[in-house]
Amino acid sequence: MSRRLFLLDGMALVYRAHFALIRSPIYSSKGVNTSALFGFTNTLLDLLQKQEPTHLAVAFDTSAPTSRHEMFPEYKAQREEMPEDLRQAIPNVKRLVKAFQLPVIEMDGYEADDTIGTLSRMAEADDPECEVVMVTPDKDFAQLVTDRSRIYKPGRQGSEPEILTLPDILTNWEIERADQVVDILGLWGDASDNIPGVPGVGEKTAKKLIKQFGSIETLLDSTDQLKGKQKENVENNREQALLSKKLAAIMTDAPVELDWEALEIGDRDDEAVKSLLVEFEFNALGKRLYGDAFKAGRGTVKGVGSGGSATLKKLEDVPHDYGVVENAREAKALLKTILAAEKVCFDLETTDLDPLRARILGIAFSWEVGKGSYVSFPSNPGKAQELLDVFALFFADSKIEKIGHNLKFDLGVLRWAGVEVSGPFFDTMLAHALIDPDQRHTMDYLAESFLGYEPISFKSLVGEQADKEDPQMTMLDTTLEDLSQTQLSKVADYATEDADVTFQLAEKFRPLLEDKGQHQVFYDIEAPLVPVLVAMEREGICIDRDDLGEIGKALGAKMAELEKRIFEAAGEPFNLNSPKQLGEILFDRLKLDDKPKKTKTGQYKTDEQVLSALAPHHVIVQDILDFREATKLKSTYVDALPGYIFTKTGRVHTTFHQVLTATGRLASNNPNLQNIPIRSELGREVRKAFVSRDENHLLLAADYSQIELRVMAALSEDPAMMEAFQNDADIHTTTAARVYGVEPDDVVSDMRRTAKMVNFGIIYGISAFGLSQRLGIARREAADIIEEYFRQYPGVKAYMERTVEEAKANGYVETVTGRRRYLRDINSGNATVRGAAERTAINTPIQGTAADMIKIAMVRVHRALAEGDFNTRMLLQVHDELVFDMAREEEESVVPVIVDAMKNAIPLSVPIVVETGTGENWLEAH
């Protein structure tokens, strides 16, 4: 077998793994960020198991300067300090590589690129049959590719890897030889490494010049063939071009030895590998390597959990008394038992994860540690309903606490089955989301973390029929129902164990909610909200298909009109959905920006932030933004919404989520109704399709007015801002008058628009650069506006500084109700990372308090509607707004009740204003 040498760019792979999960990082139960280690290990296993290398090494940079720094002291000087989490991960990555008995190569004075480049050339020369594979996401390695050396770029989160051979490189870079990549990089420059290149020369121009002249040296000798500004730039930056080429060139003569024996893949040190997988809680990776016998266990969760070890307990290891109920007589006996308990956990087994379509296969109950029963439902609907009716007394008993994990699902299924469940409720998923927001909240994970216990897996119960992609283990008719008839005892153990484990977790979490200061948030906000959301999901909302069709036609016509205008302005048609083609039109053809931003791959950035900054100055850019919005509205809502109409009700029933956002705001999906734009004319049109129940009802919208600004005024206690709200003045006009030094009556629309941008931008930590981009003004002018804003509202500035300092001292910030958000990067040495955490610290108490306020309001409104015996029903929560199906005859009586409940949800030192409107459709209600 010929040799296959894999050379891994360790630092680049670790960086890539860390930042690929930056929005949803992986943490161990001890609070260690394991994203980089997890991602790197996944890549390493993919290579070892799928690519069959015979030899392998991992190269890393060192902190020592290289010859590039001597040539150009500014080389990589612009890079931010490495994030602490990533810095701490690198030694563990090296530990893992060594546990696999693989060599780690580091050389002071040389980058990983150089050692890889040298080893690849040496391997080719020493063994003509050897195939070299350079594993890296770095484009610079293209210069090293030959007919026997290739690049392997790992895929991102489930995507396939990309393998680049010599023909690929020559095609992609539009060159004749791979070494010409260095010439292109020399002209183009590299922002990530601070290689300057030649001003005014981007990727496309660099490729064109090298294709024409072959090298930088030949180009510099042939500038007489260039014209205008391009000729001037190349001639004036001759030395910079040559320097950039040297900086971009990967060395192939580093003083490293080619030791085939040391590079050969042998047996890994399984004891060391398993130890690392246990330490970092990589259960899935452990099972991938060692099968189901591997159990990583969990350590103590930040000092609050009960520890586990590498050996987890199973059902057969603990005393338990589980029963099975199959008929009404046995069900009535069980009912007596649970009615005598103060708290009972119940868990439904169903045919579907969608409450609208789920049929109940059974219910497991647990009322004491180690005790429980499973009620198996017959397939006959009538008999199943009779069995369910036996437990109506339990579900209606408000003296018994109902415990569950993701209780909203179980309550929703029961609601569709005609059963309403009375609280109080204790949801272990919600409780843990407050105790430790950054961790996973699945029952299996919590069982391992807090009980040192491994529940029966669904796969072990039903074999290979289990849906591996479904984290919640869907109960399918063809699996669990068949098993219920043949192996009922196994199904009963599986289901009852879930209830038993959840009951035990609830007992663990009660004191932890107190210890973490989350008692009020859980018992006063999140737990009471569960049945409210169940009722709203059950109600759904009507959508007029005909209106939706008309909106779709109007959007289609608008898109056609915009497309025509864009193509005329561009001078040619192109693919509007191609960022590459769009970038070339805007920046190469139309020259809309002297210094356009680029991605790491060298492609022009054309995201919303970039285009929004250009839109005030170029009509074509605003048309492109409008086209994108129309396209999104049509595909996401107009075309998709009819598919969400439930046949049995003729209504759309969205699903609300309580624990998906860090600030506590609700989220929704199937469909997502939180993101329908309201500030644009096109977005507002979609709301016309949401209509009232019938001619006896209107839609009522009740919206908190400027709630986040009011919360900021209350938290900052700034006298001027508080006074504005107390006097019911327009806050944006007031701010404009103060910032511009004019009387409120003299404020013009542009002044107010700027003030509004600043008012809301300050909450989110807007910078002078950000404000200048949004308003299309000079950065100095934007900085002056922000400076004057803080001069007029010194309390706001003091609040921001105080909040950041408290966050640095405590590691978290809190809302008015005490909801916490932990900020791991608040003391980071990396200015960019720390700055983001500081902005989050400032915003979270404001946005989180507003989120808590509307949640409390929903509970109060729901209760008030029930107590007043109103026919009006709450349907939706969207940002700061509640939407109702309002009975027409109740308008005078019900609106004040709703407004009162919302205004008094969380008392603040400034007035809370709730604006209401009614209409045949949602748009009219505004």
Coordinates of C-alpha atoms in Angstrom, one line a residue, residues 58 69 107 202-203 206 268 304 407 429 432 489 594 607 654 678 731 755 790 814 833 842 887:
V58 CA -0.4 18.0 13.2
H69 CA 7.9 39.7 11.2
M107 CA 9.2 25.1 15.4
G202 CA -8.7 43.0 -5.6
E203 CA -9.0 39.3 -6.3
A206 CA -5.0 40.3 -9.4
R268 CA -3.7 5.0 20.0
V304 CA -24.5 22.8 42.2
L407 CA -44.7 20.1 30.1
M429 CA -36.6 21.8 31.4
H432 CA -32.7 24.0 34.4
S489 CA -43.3 -4.4 30.4
D594 CA -13.5 52.5 -3.0
D607 CA -24.9 41.2 3.4
T654 CA -47.7 28.3 15.8
I678 CA -43.6 45.7 10.7
I731 CA -39.0 60.9 23.4
A755 CA -32.6 60.9 17.5
F790 CA -24.5 61.3 26.8
E814 CA -30.0 40.6 35.8
V833 CA -14.9 39.6 22.2
I842 CA -25.9 46.7 28.8
A887 CA -65.8 39.6 20.5

